[in-house]
């Protein structure tokens, strides 16, 4: 089964999400100061966490789809033989 085109976005989504989360955490803790830093930090943190969740869940869902579509015969038990 060929990979779905949306899987191309999971790698960059994880990287951008991790960077946005780190940037947001730095803004919220005042390690980096900007005007309206708390607001920008909260938005960046939420966006980053959302992108990381998207990347992880998309990869997990694709693994489930691939596992469900594999054509493997069921295991034979002693009772079936």
mmCIF file with all atom_site columns, N, CA and C in Angstrom:
data_model
loop_
_atom_site.group_PDB
_atom_site.id
_atom_site.type_symbol
_atom_site.label_atom_id
_atom_site.label_alt_id
_atom_site.label_comp_id
_atom_site.label_asym_id
_atom_site.label_entity_id
_atom_site.label_seq_id
_atom_site.pdbx_PDB_ins_code
_atom_site.Cartn_x
_atom_site.Cartn_y
_atom_site.Cartn_z
_atom_site.occupancy
_atom_site.B_iso_or_equiv
_atom_site.pdbx_formal_charge
_atom_site.auth_seq_id
_atom_site.auth_comp_id
_atom_site.auth_asym_id
_atom_site.auth_atom_id
_atom_site.pdbx_PDB_model_num
ATOM 1   N N  . UNK A 1 1  ? 0.847  -1.165  0.000  1.00 0.00 ? 1  UNK A N  1
ATOM 2   C CA . UNK A 1 1  ? 0.000  0.000   0.000  1.00 0.00 ? 1  UNK A CA 1
ATOM 3   C C  . UNK A 1 1  ? 0.899  1.238   0.000  1.00 0.00 ? 1  UNK A C  1
ATOM 4   N N  . UNK A 1 2  ? 0.664  2.134   -0.920 1.00 0.00 ? 2  UNK A N  1
ATOM 5   C CA . UNK A 1 2  ? 1.501  3.327   -1.018 1.00 0.00 ? 2  UNK A CA 1
ATOM 6   C C  . UNK A 1 2  ? 1.120  4.328   0.072  1.00 0.00 ? 2  UNK A C  1
ATOM 7   N N  . UNK A 1 3  ? 2.098  5.097   0.529  1.00 0.00 ? 3  UNK A N  1
ATOM 8   C CA . UNK A 1 3  ? 1.799  6.065   1.588  1.00 0.00 ? 3  UNK A CA 1
ATOM 9   C C  . UNK A 1 3  ? 0.845  7.161   1.117  1.00 0.00 ? 3  UNK A C  1
ATOM 10  N N  . UNK A 1 4  ? 0.009  7.595   2.002  1.00 0.00 ? 4  UNK A N  1
ATOM 11  C CA . UNK A 1 4  ? -0.941 8.666   1.701  1.00 0.00 ? 4  UNK A CA 1
ATOM 12  C C  . UNK A 1 4  ? -0.176 9.988   1.596  1.00 0.00 ? 4  UNK A C  1
ATOM 13  N N  . UNK A 1 5  ? -0.579 10.885  0.691  1.00 0.00 ? 5  UNK A N  1
ATOM 14  C CA . UNK A 1 5  ? 0.148  12.160  0.530  1.00 0.00 ? 5  UNK A CA 1
ATOM 15  C C  . UNK A 1 5  ? 0.211  13.016  1.790  1.00 0.00 ? 5  UNK A C  1
ATOM 16  N N  . UNK A 1 6  ? -0.743 12.874  2.686  1.00 0.00 ? 6  UNK A N  1
ATOM 17  C CA . UNK A 1 6  ? -0.723 13.710  3.896  1.00 0.00 ? 6  UNK A CA 1
ATOM 18  C C  . UNK A 1 6  ? 0.431  13.326  4.819  1.00 0.00 ? 6  UNK A C  1
ATOM 19  N N  . UNK A 1 7  ? 0.997  12.142  4.639  1.00 0.00 ? 7  UNK A N  1
ATOM 20  C CA . UNK A 1 7  ? 2.113  11.733  5.482  1.00 0.00 ? 7  UNK A CA 1
ATOM 21  C C  . UNK A 1 7  ? 3.358  12.578  5.236  1.00 0.00 ? 7  UNK A C  1
ATOM 22  N N  . UNK A 1 8  ? 3.421  13.264  4.088  1.00 0.00 ? 8  UNK A N  1
ATOM 23  C CA . UNK A 1 8  ? 4.545  14.168  3.833  1.00 0.00 ? 8  UNK A CA 1
ATOM 24  C C  . UNK A 1 8  ? 4.554  15.317  4.824  1.00 0.00 ? 8  UNK A C  1
ATOM 25  N N  . UNK A 1 9  ? 3.425  15.665  5.388  1.00 0.00 ? 9  UNK A N  1
ATOM 26  C CA . UNK A 1 9  ? 3.327  16.809  6.294  1.00 0.00 ? 9  UNK A CA 1
ATOM 27  C C  . UNK A 1 9  ? 3.585  16.447  7.749  1.00 0.00 ? 9  UNK A C  1
ATOM 28  N N  . UNK A 1 10 ? 3.658  15.170  8.076  1.00 0.00 ? 10 UNK A N  1
ATOM 29  C CA . UNK A 1 10 ? 3.799  14.810  9.489  1.00 0.00 ? 10 UNK A CA 1
ATOM 30  C C  . UNK A 1 10 ? 5.181  15.136  10.035 1.00 0.00 ? 10 UNK A C  1
ATOM 31  N N  . UNK A 1 11 ? 6.223  14.928  9.257  1.00 0.00 ? 11 UNK A N  1
ATOM 32  C CA . UNK A 1 11 ? 7.573  15.258  9.724  1.00 0.00 ? 11 UNK A CA 1
ATOM 33  C C  . UNK A 1 11 ? 7.749  16.742  9.985  1.00 0.00 ? 11 UNK A C  1
ATOM 34  N N  . UNK A 1 12 ? 7.445  17.593  8.989  1.00 0.00 ? 12 UNK A N  1
ATOM 35  C CA . UNK A 1 12 ? 7.542  19.031  9.250  1.00 0.00 ? 12 UNK A CA 1
ATOM 36  C C  . UNK A 1 12 ? 6.585  19.512  10.344 1.00 0.00 ? 12 UNK A C  1
ATOM 37  N N  . UNK A 1 13 ? 5.417  18.895  10.459 1.00 0.00 ? 13 UNK A N  1
ATOM 38  C CA . UNK A 1 13 ? 4.479  19.297  11.507 1.00 0.00 ? 13 UNK A CA 1
ATOM 39  C C  . UNK A 1 13 ? 5.061  19.014  12.886 1.00 0.00 ? 13 UNK A C  1
ATOM 40  N N  . UNK A 1 14 ? 5.737  17.887  13.035 1.00 0.00 ? 14 UNK A N  1
ATOM 41  C CA . UNK A 1 14 ? 6.355  17.573  14.316 1.00 0.00 ? 14 UNK A CA 1
ATOM 42  C C  . UNK A 1 14 ? 7.483  18.550  14.640 1.00 0.00 ? 14 UNK A C  1
ATOM 43  N N  . UNK A 1 15 ? 8.311  18.863  13.654 1.00 0.00 ? 15 UNK A N  1
ATOM 44  C CA . UNK A 1 15 ? 9.431  19.778  13.897 1.00 0.00 ? 15 UNK A CA 1
ATOM 45  C C  . UNK A 1 15 ? 8.950  21.198  14.177 1.00 0.00 ? 15 UNK A C  1
ATOM 46  N N  . UNK A 1 16 ? 8.044  21.704  13.364 1.00 0.00 ? 16 UNK A N  1
ATOM 47  C CA . UNK A 1 16 ? 7.526  23.059  13.569 1.00 0.00 ? 16 UNK A CA 1
ATOM 48  C C  . UNK A 1 16 ? 6.738  23.129  14.878 1.00 0.00 ? 16 UNK A C  1
ATOM 49  N N  . UNK A 1 17 ? 5.986  22.081  15.166 1.00 0.00 ? 17 UNK A N  1
ATOM 50  C CA . UNK A 1 17 ? 5.223  22.052  16.412 1.00 0.00 ? 17 UNK A CA 1
ATOM 51  C C  . UNK A 1 17 ? 6.117  22.057  17.637 1.00 0.00 ? 17 UNK A C  1
ATOM 52  N N  . UNK A 1 18 ? 7.200  21.294  17.582 1.00 0.00 ? 18 UNK A N  1
ATOM 53  C CA . UNK A 1 18 ? 8.132  21.281  18.713 1.00 0.00 ? 18 UNK A CA 1
ATOM 54  C C  . UNK A 1 18 ? 8.793  22.646  18.883 1.00 0.00 ? 18 UNK A C  1
ATOM 55  N N  . UNK A 1 19 ? 9.186  23.275  17.784 1.00 0.00 ? 19 UNK A N  1
ATOM 56  C CA . UNK A 1 19 ? 9.813  24.590  17.859 1.00 0.00 ? 19 UNK A CA 1
ATOM 57  C C  . UNK A 1 19 ? 8.827  25.645  18.371 1.00 0.00 ? 19 UNK A C  1
ATOM 58  N N  . UNK A 1 20 ? 7.584  25.597  17.898 1.00 0.00 ? 20 UNK A N  1
ATOM 59  C CA . UNK A 1 20 ? 6.576  26.559  18.347 1.00 0.00 ? 20 UNK A CA 1
ATOM 60  C C  . UNK A 1 20 ? 6.250  26.362  19.823 1.00 0.00 ? 20 UNK A C  1
ATOM 61  N N  . UNK A 1 21 ? 6.215  25.123  20.262 1.00 0.00 ? 21 UNK A N  1
ATOM 62  C CA . UNK A 1 21 ? 5.956  24.842  21.672 1.00 0.00 ? 21 UNK A CA 1
ATOM 63  C C  . UNK A 1 21 ? 7.090  25.370  22.544 1.00 0.00 ? 21 UNK A C  1
ATOM 64  N N  . UNK A 1 22 ? 8.317  25.149  22.117 1.00 0.00 ? 22 UNK A N  1
ATOM 65  C CA . UNK A 1 22 ? 9.461  25.651  22.870 1.00 0.00 ? 22 UNK A CA 1
ATOM 66  C C  . UNK A 1 22 ? 9.465  27.177  22.906 1.00 0.00 ? 22 UNK A C  1
ATOM 67  N N  . UNK A 1 23 ? 9.198  27.810  21.781 1.00 0.00 ? 23 UNK A N  1
ATOM 68  C CA . UNK A 1 23 ? 9.142  29.267  21.720 1.00 0.00 ? 23 UNK A CA 1
ATOM 69  C C  . UNK A 1 23 ? 8.027  29.807  22.615 1.00 0.00 ? 23 UNK A C  1
ATOM 70  N N  . UNK A 1 24 ? 6.879  29.159  22.573 1.00 0.00 ? 24 UNK A N  1
ATOM 71  C CA . UNK A 1 24 ? 5.767  29.582  23.421 1.00 0.00 ? 24 UNK A CA 1
ATOM 72  C C  . UNK A 1 24 ? 6.080  29.432  24.901 1.00 0.00 ? 24 UNK A C  1
ATOM 73  N N  . UNK A 1 25 ? 6.755  28.346  25.253 1.00 0.00 ? 25 UNK A N  1
ATOM 74  C CA . UNK A 1 25 ? 7.127  28.148  26.652 1.00 0.00 ? 25 UNK A CA 1
ATOM 75  C C  . UNK A 1 25 ? 8.131  29.201  27.105 1.00 0.00 ? 25 UNK A C  1
ATOM 76  N N  . UNK A 1 26 ? 9.057  29.558  26.227 1.00 0.00 ? 26 UNK A N  1
ATOM 77  C CA . UNK A 1 26 ? 10.024 30.601  26.568 1.00 0.00 ? 26 UNK A CA 1
ATOM 78  C C  . UNK A 1 26 ? 9.333  31.952  26.755 1.00 0.00 ? 26 UNK A C  1
ATOM 79  N N  . UNK A 1 27 ? 8.343  32.243  25.926 1.00 0.00 ? 27 UNK A N  1
ATOM 80  C CA . UNK A 1 27 ? 7.612  33.506  26.072 1.00 0.00 ? 27 UNK A CA 1
ATOM 81  C C  . UNK A 1 27 ? 6.774  33.541  27.339 1.00 0.00 ? 27 UNK A C  1
ATOM 82  N N  . UNK A 1 28 ? 6.146  32.441  27.669 1.00 0.00 ? 28 UNK A N  1
ATOM 83  C CA . UNK A 1 28 ? 5.280  32.409  28.848 1.00 0.00 ? 28 UNK A CA 1
ATOM 84  C C  . UNK A 1 28 ? 6.101  32.547  30.132 1.00 0.00 ? 28 UNK A C  1
ATOM 85  N N  . UNK A 1 29 ? 7.286  31.946  30.164 1.00 0.00 ? 29 UNK A N  1
ATOM 86  C CA . UNK A 1 29 ? 8.116  32.010  31.371 1.00 0.00 ? 29 UNK A CA 1
ATOM 87  C C  . UNK A 1 29 ? 8.986  33.260  31.421 1.00 0.00 ? 29 UNK A C  1
ATOM 88  N N  . UNK A 1 30 ? 8.821  34.165  30.480 1.00 0.00 ? 30 UNK A N  1
ATOM 89  C CA . UNK A 1 30 ? 9.582  35.414  30.395 1.00 0.00 ? 30 UNK A CA 1
ATOM 90  C C  . UNK A 1 30 ? 11.076 35.202  30.205 1.00 0.00 ? 30 UNK A C  1
ATOM 91  N N  . UNK A 1 31 ? 11.483 34.064  29.660 1.00 0.00 ? 31 UNK A N  1
ATOM 92  C CA . UNK A 1 31 ? 12.883 33.871  29.293 1.00 0.00 ? 31 UNK A CA 1
ATOM 93  C C  . UNK A 1 31 ? 13.211 34.706  28.061 1.00 0.00 ? 31 UNK A C  1
ATOM 94  N N  . UNK A 1 32 ? 12.221 34.924  27.213 1.00 0.00 ? 32 UNK A N  1
ATOM 95  C CA . UNK A 1 32 ? 12.313 35.812  26.058 1.00 0.00 ? 32 UNK A CA 1
ATOM 96  C C  . UNK A 1 32 ? 11.210 36.842  26.238 1.00 0.00 ? 32 UNK A C  1
ATOM 97  N N  . UNK A 1 33 ? 11.566 38.116  26.115 1.00 0.00 ? 33 UNK A N  1
ATOM 98  C CA . UNK A 1 33 ? 10.559 39.152  26.319 1.00 0.00 ? 33 UNK A CA 1
ATOM 99  C C  . UNK A 1 33 ? 10.207 39.821  25.003 1.00 0.00 ? 33 UNK A C  1
ATOM 100 N N  . UNK A 1 34 ? 8.933  39.916  24.761 1.00 0.00 ? 34 UNK A N  1
ATOM 101 C CA . UNK A 1 34 ? 8.371  40.609  23.605 1.00 0.00 ? 34 UNK A CA 1
ATOM 102 C C  . UNK A 1 34 ? 7.158  41.398  24.076 1.00 0.00 ? 34 UNK A C  1
ATOM 103 N N  . UNK A 1 35 ? 6.798  42.456  23.346 1.00 0.00 ? 35 UNK A N  1
ATOM 104 C CA . UNK A 1 35 ? 5.518  43.092  23.669 1.00 0.00 ? 35 UNK A CA 1
ATOM 105 C C  . UNK A 1 35 ? 4.387  42.092  23.422 1.00 0.00 ? 35 UNK A C  1
ATOM 106 N N  . UNK A 1 36 ? 3.450  42.009  24.316 1.00 0.00 ? 36 UNK A N  1
ATOM 107 C CA . UNK A 1 36 ? 2.354  41.026  24.262 1.00 0.00 ? 36 UNK A CA 1
ATOM 108 C C  . UNK A 1 36 ? 2.897  39.599  24.254 1.00 0.00 ? 36 UNK A C  1
ATOM 109 N N  . UNK A 1 37 ? 3.979  39.378  24.982 1.00 0.00 ? 37 UNK A N  1
ATOM 110 C CA . UNK A 1 37 ? 4.648  38.077  24.999 1.00 0.00 ? 37 UNK A CA 1
ATOM 111 C C  . UNK A 1 37 ? 3.787  36.960  25.542 1.00 0.00 ? 37 UNK A C  1
ATOM 112 N N  . UNK A 1 38 ? 2.977  37.265  26.540 1.00 0.00 ? 38 UNK A N  1
ATOM 113 C CA . UNK A 1 38 ? 2.129  36.218  27.116 1.00 0.00 ? 38 UNK A CA 1
ATOM 114 C C  . UNK A 1 38 ? 1.092  35.746  26.106 1.00 0.00 ? 38 UNK A C  1
ATOM 115 N N  . UNK A 1 39 ? 0.465  36.679  25.409 1.00 0.00 ? 39 UNK A N  1
ATOM 116 C CA . UNK A 1 39 ? -0.537 36.318  24.403 1.00 0.00 ? 39 UNK A CA 1
ATOM 117 C C  . UNK A 1 39 ? 0.095  35.524  23.257 1.00 0.00 ? 39 UNK A C  1
ATOM 118 N N  . UNK A 1 40 ? 1.209  36.013  22.761 1.00 0.00 ? 40 UNK A N  1
ATOM 119 C CA . UNK A 1 40 ? 1.906  35.309  21.674 1.00 0.00 ? 40 UNK A CA 1
ATOM 120 C C  . UNK A 1 40 ? 2.387  33.941  22.149 1.00 0.00 ? 40 UNK A C  1
ATOM 121 N N  . UNK A 1 41 ? 2.836  33.864  23.393 1.00 0.00 ? 41 UNK A N  1
ATOM 122 C CA . UNK A 1 41 ? 3.302  32.588  23.942 1.00 0.00 ? 41 UNK A CA 1
ATOM 123 C C  . UNK A 1 41 ? 2.194  31.571  24.058 1.00 0.00 ? 41 UNK A C  1
ATOM 124 N N  . UNK A 1 42 ? 1.030  31.989  24.505 1.00 0.00 ? 42 UNK A N  1
ATOM 125 C CA . UNK A 1 42 ? -0.107 31.069  24.631 1.00 0.00 ? 42 UNK A CA 1
ATOM 126 C C  . UNK A 1 42 ? -0.545 30.569  23.253 1.00 0.00 ? 42 UNK A C  1
ATOM 127 N N  . UNK A 1 43 ? -0.618 31.480  22.290 1.00 0.00 ? 43 UNK A N  1
ATOM 128 C CA . UNK A 1 43 ? -1.015 31.078  20.933 1.00 0.00 ? 43 UNK A CA 1
ATOM 129 C C  . UNK A 1 43 ? 0.019  30.135  20.332 1.00 0.00 ? 43 UNK A C  1
ATOM 130 N N  . UNK A 1 44 ? 1.293  30.453  20.514 1.00 0.00 ? 44 UNK A N  1
ATOM 131 C CA . UNK A 1 44 ? 2.359  29.612  19.978 1.00 0.00 ? 44 UNK A CA 1
ATOM 132 C C  . UNK A 1 44 ? 2.373  28.240  20.642 1.00 0.00 ? 44 UNK A C  1
ATOM 133 N N  . UNK A 1 45 ? 2.150  28.220  21.942 1.00 0.00 ? 45 UNK A N  1
ATOM 134 C CA . UNK A 1 45 ? 2.108  26.955  22.667 1.00 0.00 ? 45 UNK A CA 1
ATOM 135 C C  . UNK A 1 45 ? 0.956  26.076  22.185 1.00 0.00 ? 45 UNK A C  1
ATOM 136 N N  . UNK A 1 46 ? -0.209 26.658  22.016 1.00 0.00 ? 46 UNK A N  1
ATOM 137 C CA . UNK A 1 46 ? -1.371 25.888  21.540 1.00 0.00 ? 46 UNK A CA 1
ATOM 138 C C  . UNK A 1 46 ? -1.163 25.393  20.114 1.00 0.00 ? 46 UNK A C  1
ATOM 139 N N  . UNK A 1 47 ? -0.636 26.253  19.257 1.00 0.00 ? 47 UNK A N  1
ATOM 140 C CA . UNK A 1 47 ? -0.373 25.852  17.880 1.00 0.00 ? 47 UNK A CA 1
ATOM 141 C C  . UNK A 1 47 ? 0.658  24.732  17.826 1.00 0.00 ? 47 UNK A C  1
ATOM 142 N N  . UNK A 1 48 ? 1.705  24.853  18.621 1.00 0.00 ? 48 UNK A N  1
ATOM 143 C CA . UNK A 1 48 ? 2.746  23.827  18.635 1.00 0.00 ? 48 UNK A CA 1
ATOM 144 C C  . UNK A 1 48 ? 2.239  22.491  19.118 1.00 0.00 ? 48 UNK A C  1
ATOM 145 N N  . UNK A 1 49 ? 1.476  22.497  20.196 1.00 0.00 ? 49 UNK A N  1
ATOM 146 C CA . UNK A 1 49 ? 0.926  21.244  20.719 1.00 0.00 ? 49 UNK A CA 1
ATOM 147 C C  . UNK A 1 49 ? -0.034 20.623  19.705 1.00 0.00 ? 49 UNK A C  1
ATOM 148 N N  . UNK A 1 50 ? -0.829 21.458  19.039 1.00 0.00 ? 50 UNK A N  1
ATOM 149 C CA . UNK A 1 50 ? -1.745 20.942  18.016 1.00 0.00 ? 50 UNK A CA 1
ATOM 150 C C  . UNK A 1 50 ? -1.008 20.304  16.856 1.00 0.00 ? 50 UNK A C  1
ATOM 151 N N  . UNK A 1 51 ? 0.087  20.910  16.413 1.00 0.00 ? 51 UNK A N  1
ATOM 152 C CA . UNK A 1 51 ? 0.854  20.335  15.309 1.00 0.00 ? 51 UNK A CA 1
ATOM 153 C C  . UNK A 1 51 ? 1.513  19.022  15.703 1.00 0.00 ? 51 UNK A C  1
ATOM 154 N N  . UNK A 1 52 ? 2.014  18.945  16.921 1.00 0.00 ? 52 UNK A N  1
ATOM 155 C CA . UNK A 1 52 ? 2.628  17.699  17.387 1.00 0.00 ? 52 UNK A CA 1
ATOM 156 C C  . UNK A 1 52 ? 1.580  16.595  17.474 1.00 0.00 ? 52 UNK A C  1
ATOM 157 N N  . UNK A 1 53 ? 0.410  16.913  17.993 1.00 0.00 ? 53 UNK A N  1
ATOM 158 C CA . UNK A 1 53 ? -0.661 15.919  18.073 1.00 0.00 ? 53 UNK A CA 1
ATOM 159 C C  . UNK A 1 53 ? -1.076 15.473  16.673 1.00 0.00 ? 53 UNK A C  1
ATOM 160 N N  . UNK A 1 54 ? -1.192 16.420  15.729 1.00 0.00 ? 54 UNK A N  1
ATOM 161 C CA . UNK A 1 54 ? -1.525 16.069  14.351 1.00 0.00 ? 54 UNK A CA 1
ATOM 162 C C  . UNK A 1 54 ? -0.505 15.097  13.772 1.00 0.00 ? 54 UNK A C  1
ATOM 163 N N  . UNK A 1 55 ? 0.771  15.393  13.944 1.00 0.00 ? 55 UNK A N  1
ATOM 164 C CA . UNK A 1 55 ? 1.814  14.529  13.391 1.00 0.00 ? 55 UNK A CA 1
ATOM 165 C C  . UNK A 1 55 ? 1.800  13.138  13.978 1.00 0.00 ? 55 UNK A C  1
ATOM 166 N N  . UNK A 1 56 ? 1.673  13.053  15.288 1.00 0.00 ? 56 UNK A N  1
ATOM 167 C CA . UNK A 1 56 ? 1.692  11.743  15.948 1.00 0.00 ? 56 UNK A CA 1
ATOM 168 C C  . UNK A 1 56 ? 0.441  10.936  15.605 1.00 0.00 ? 56 UNK A C  1
ATOM 169 N N  . UNK A 1 57 ? -0.723 11.559  15.662 1.00 0.00 ? 57 UNK A N  1
ATOM 170 C CA . UNK A 1 57 ? -1.960 10.822  15.407 1.00 0.00 ? 57 UNK A CA 1
ATOM 171 C C  . UNK A 1 57 ? -2.086 10.400  13.946 1.00 0.00 ? 57 UNK A C  1
ATOM 172 N N  . UNK A 1 58 ? -1.598 11.219  13.025 1.00 0.00 ? 58 UNK A N  1
ATOM 173 C CA . UNK A 1 58 ? -1.662 10.849  11.613 1.00 0.00 ? 58 UNK A CA 1
ATOM 174 C C  . UNK A 1 58 ? -0.771 9.647   11.333 1.00 0.00 ? 58 UNK A C  1
ATOM 175 N N  . UNK A 1 59 ? 0.423  9.647   11.890 1.00 0.00 ? 59 UNK A N  1
ATOM 176 C CA . UNK A 1 59 ? 1.310  8.490   11.703 1.00 0.00 ? 59 UNK A CA 1
ATOM 177 C C  . UNK A 1 59 ? 0.718  7.231   12.341 1.00 0.00 ? 59 UNK A C  1
ATOM 178 N N  . UNK A 1 60 ? 0.147  7.370   13.528 1.00 0.00 ? 60 UNK A N  1
ATOM 179 C CA . UNK A 1 60 ? -0.444 6.208   14.195 1.00 0.00 ? 60 UNK A CA 1
ATOM 180 C C  . UNK A 1 60 ? -1.642 5.681   13.416 1.00 0.00 ? 60 UNK A C  1
ATOM 181 N N  . UNK A 1 61 ? -2.478 6.582   12.911 1.00 0.00 ? 61 UNK A N  1
ATOM 182 C CA . UNK A 1 61 ? -3.636 6.141   12.133 1.00 0.00 ? 61 UNK A CA 1
ATOM 183 C C  . UNK A 1 61 ? -3.200 5.422   10.861 1.00 0.00 ? 61 UNK A C  1
ATOM 184 N N  . UNK A 1 62 ? -2.141 5.912   10.222 1.00 0.00 ? 62 UNK A N  1
ATOM 185 C CA . UNK A 1 62 ? -1.673 5.263   8.999  1.00 0.00 ? 62 UNK A CA 1
ATOM 186 C C  . UNK A 1 62 ? -1.131 3.869   9.294  1.00 0.00 ? 62 UNK A C  1
ATOM 187 N N  . UNK A 1 63 ? -0.453 3.708   10.424 1.00 0.00 ? 63 UNK A N  1
ATOM 188 C CA . UNK A 1 63 ? 0.047  2.370   10.783 1.00 0.00 ? 63 UNK A CA 1
ATOM 189 C C  . UNK A 1 63 ? -1.114 1.408   11.034 1.00 0.00 ? 63 UNK A C  1
ATOM 190 N N  . UNK A 1 64 ? -2.193 1.915   11.619 1.00 0.00 ? 64 UNK A N  1
ATOM 191 C CA . UNK A 1 64 ? -3.360 1.061   11.852 1.00 0.00 ? 64 UNK A CA 1
ATOM 192 C C  . UNK A 1 64 ? -3.992 0.661   10.523 1.00 0.00 ? 64 UNK A C  1
ATOM 193 N N  . UNK A 1 65 ? -4.097 1.608   9.589  1.00 0.00 ? 65 UNK A N  1
ATOM 194 C CA . UNK A 1 65 ? -4.684 1.317   8.284  1.00 0.00 ? 65 UNK A CA 1
ATOM 195 C C  . UNK A 1 65 ? -3.847 0.302   7.537  1.00 0.00 ? 65 UNK A C  1
ATOM 196 N N  . UNK A 1 66 ? -2.536 0.456   7.561  1.00 0.00 ? 66 UNK A N  1
ATOM 197 C CA . UNK A 1 66 ? -1.649 -0.484  6.865  1.00 0.00 ? 66 UNK A CA 1
ATOM 198 C C  . UNK A 1 66 ? -1.741 -1.859  7.503  1.00 0.00 ? 66 UNK A C  1
ATOM 199 N N  . UNK A 1 67 ? -1.783 -1.913  8.838  1.00 0.00 ? 67 UNK A N  1
ATOM 200 C CA . UNK A 1 67 ? -1.881 -3.208  9.519  1.00 0.00 ? 67 UNK A CA 1
ATOM 201 C C  . UNK A 1 67 ? -3.210 -3.889  9.223  1.00 0.00 ? 67 UNK A C  1
ATOM 202 N N  . UNK A 1 68 ? -4.278 -3.125  9.075  1.00 0.00 ? 68 UNK A N  1
ATOM 203 C CA . UNK A 1 68 ? -5.584 -3.716  8.798  1.00 0.00 ? 68 UNK A CA 1
ATOM 204 C C  . UNK A 1 68 ? -5.680 -4.223  7.366  1.00 0.00 ? 68 UNK A C  1
ATOM 205 N N  . UNK A 1 69 ? -4.904 -3.657  6.464  1.00 0.00 ? 69 UNK A N  1
ATOM 206 C CA . UNK A 1 69 ? -4.990 -4.046  5.063  1.00 0.00 ? 69 UNK A CA 1
ATOM 207 C C  . UNK A 1 69 ? -3.979 -5.102  4.648  1.00 0.00 ? 69 UNK A C  1
ATOM 208 N N  . UNK A 1 70 ? -3.147 -5.572  5.552  1.00 0.00 ? 70 UNK A N  1
ATOM 209 C CA . UNK A 1 70 ? -2.190 -6.608  5.187  1.00 0.00 ? 70 UNK A CA 1
ATOM 210 C C  . UNK A 1 70 ? -2.927 -7.929  5.003  1.00 0.00 ? 70 UNK A C  1
ATOM 211 N N  . UNK A 1 71 ? -2.534 -8.653  3.999  1.00 0.00 ? 71 UNK A N  1
ATOM 212 C CA . UNK A 1 71 ? -3.186 -9.925  3.679  1.00 0.00 ? 71 UNK A CA 1
ATOM 213 C C  . UNK A 1 71 ? -2.413 -11.077 4.309  1.00 0.00 ? 71 UNK A C  1
ATOM 214 N N  . UNK A 1 72 ? -2.565 -11.222 5.589  1.00 0.00 ? 72 UNK A N  1
ATOM 215 C CA . UNK A 1 72 ? -1.933 -12.343 6.281  1.00 0.00 ? 72 UNK A CA 1
ATOM 216 C C  . UNK A 1 72 ? -3.011 -13.324 6.695  1.00 0.00 ? 72 UNK A C  1
ATOM 217 N N  . UNK A 1 73 ? -2.776 -14.589 6.479  1.00 0.00 ? 73 UNK A N  1
ATOM 218 C CA . UNK A 1 73 ? -3.798 -15.579 6.872  1.00 0.00 ? 73 UNK A CA 1
ATOM 219 C C  . UNK A 1 73 ? -3.874 -15.660 8.393  1.00 0.00 ? 73 UNK A C  1
ATOM 220 N N  . UNK A 1 74 ? -5.053 -15.931 8.920  1.00 0.00 ? 74 UNK A N  1
ATOM 221 C CA . UNK A 1 74 ? -5.172 -16.038 10.373 1.00 0.00 ? 74 UNK A CA 1
ATOM 222 C C  . UNK A 1 74 ? -4.366 -17.232 10.884 1.00 0.00 ? 74 UNK A C  1
ATOM 223 N N  . UNK A 1 75 ? -3.924 -17.142 12.112 1.00 0.00 ? 75 UNK A N  1
ATOM 224 C CA . UNK A 1 75 ? -3.131 -18.218 12.697 1.00 0.00 ? 75 UNK A CA 1
ATOM 225 C C  . UNK A 1 75 ? -3.991 -19.454 12.902 1.00 0.00 ? 75 UNK A C  1
ATOM 226 N N  . UNK A 1 76 ? -3.416 -20.595 12.595 1.00 0.00 ? 76 UNK A N  1
ATOM 227 C CA . UNK A 1 76 ? -4.113 -21.859 12.776 1.00 0.00 ? 76 UNK A CA 1
ATOM 228 C C  . UNK A 1 76 ? -3.957 -22.332 14.219 1.00 0.00 ? 76 UNK A C  1
ATOM 229 N N  . UNK A 1 77 ? -5.050 -22.731 14.823 1.00 0.00 ? 77 UNK A N  1
ATOM 230 C CA . UNK A 1 77 ? -4.981 -23.297 16.163 1.00 0.00 ? 77 UNK A CA 1
ATOM 231 C C  . UNK A 1 77 ? -5.159 -24.797 16.053 1.00 0.00 ? 77 UNK A C  1
ATOM 232 N N  . UNK A 1 78 ? -4.905 -25.480 17.129 1.00 0.00 ? 78 UNK A N  1
ATOM 233 C CA . UNK A 1 78 ? -5.030 -26.930 17.133 1.00 0.00 ? 78 UNK A CA 1
ATOM 234 C C  . UNK A 1 78 ? -6.469 -27.384 16.892 1.00 0.00 ? 78 UNK A C  1
ATOM 235 N N  . UNK A 1 79 ? -7.443 -26.605 17.341 1.00 0.00 ? 79 UNK A N  1
ATOM 236 C CA . UNK A 1 79 ? -8.844 -26.977 17.176 1.00 0.00 ? 79 UNK A CA 1
ATOM 237 C C  . UNK A 1 79 ? -9.280 -26.870 15.716 1.00 0.00 ? 79 UNK A C  1
ATOM 238 N N  . UNK A 1 80 ? -8.668 -25.961 14.957 1.00 0.00 ? 80 UNK A N  1
ATOM 239 C CA . UNK A 1 80 ? -9.049 -25.767 13.565 1.00 0.00 ? 80 UNK A CA 1
ATOM 240 C C  . UNK A 1 80 ? -8.477 -26.854 12.662 1.00 0.00 ? 80 UNK A C  1
ATOM 241 N N  . UNK A 1 81 ? -7.428 -27.496 13.093 1.00 0.00 ? 81 UNK A N  1
ATOM 242 C CA . UNK A 1 81 ? -6.790 -28.505 12.224 1.00 0.00 ? 81 UNK A CA 1
ATOM 243 C C  . UNK A 1 81 ? -7.454 -29.818 12.273 1.00 0.00 ? 81 UNK A C  1
#
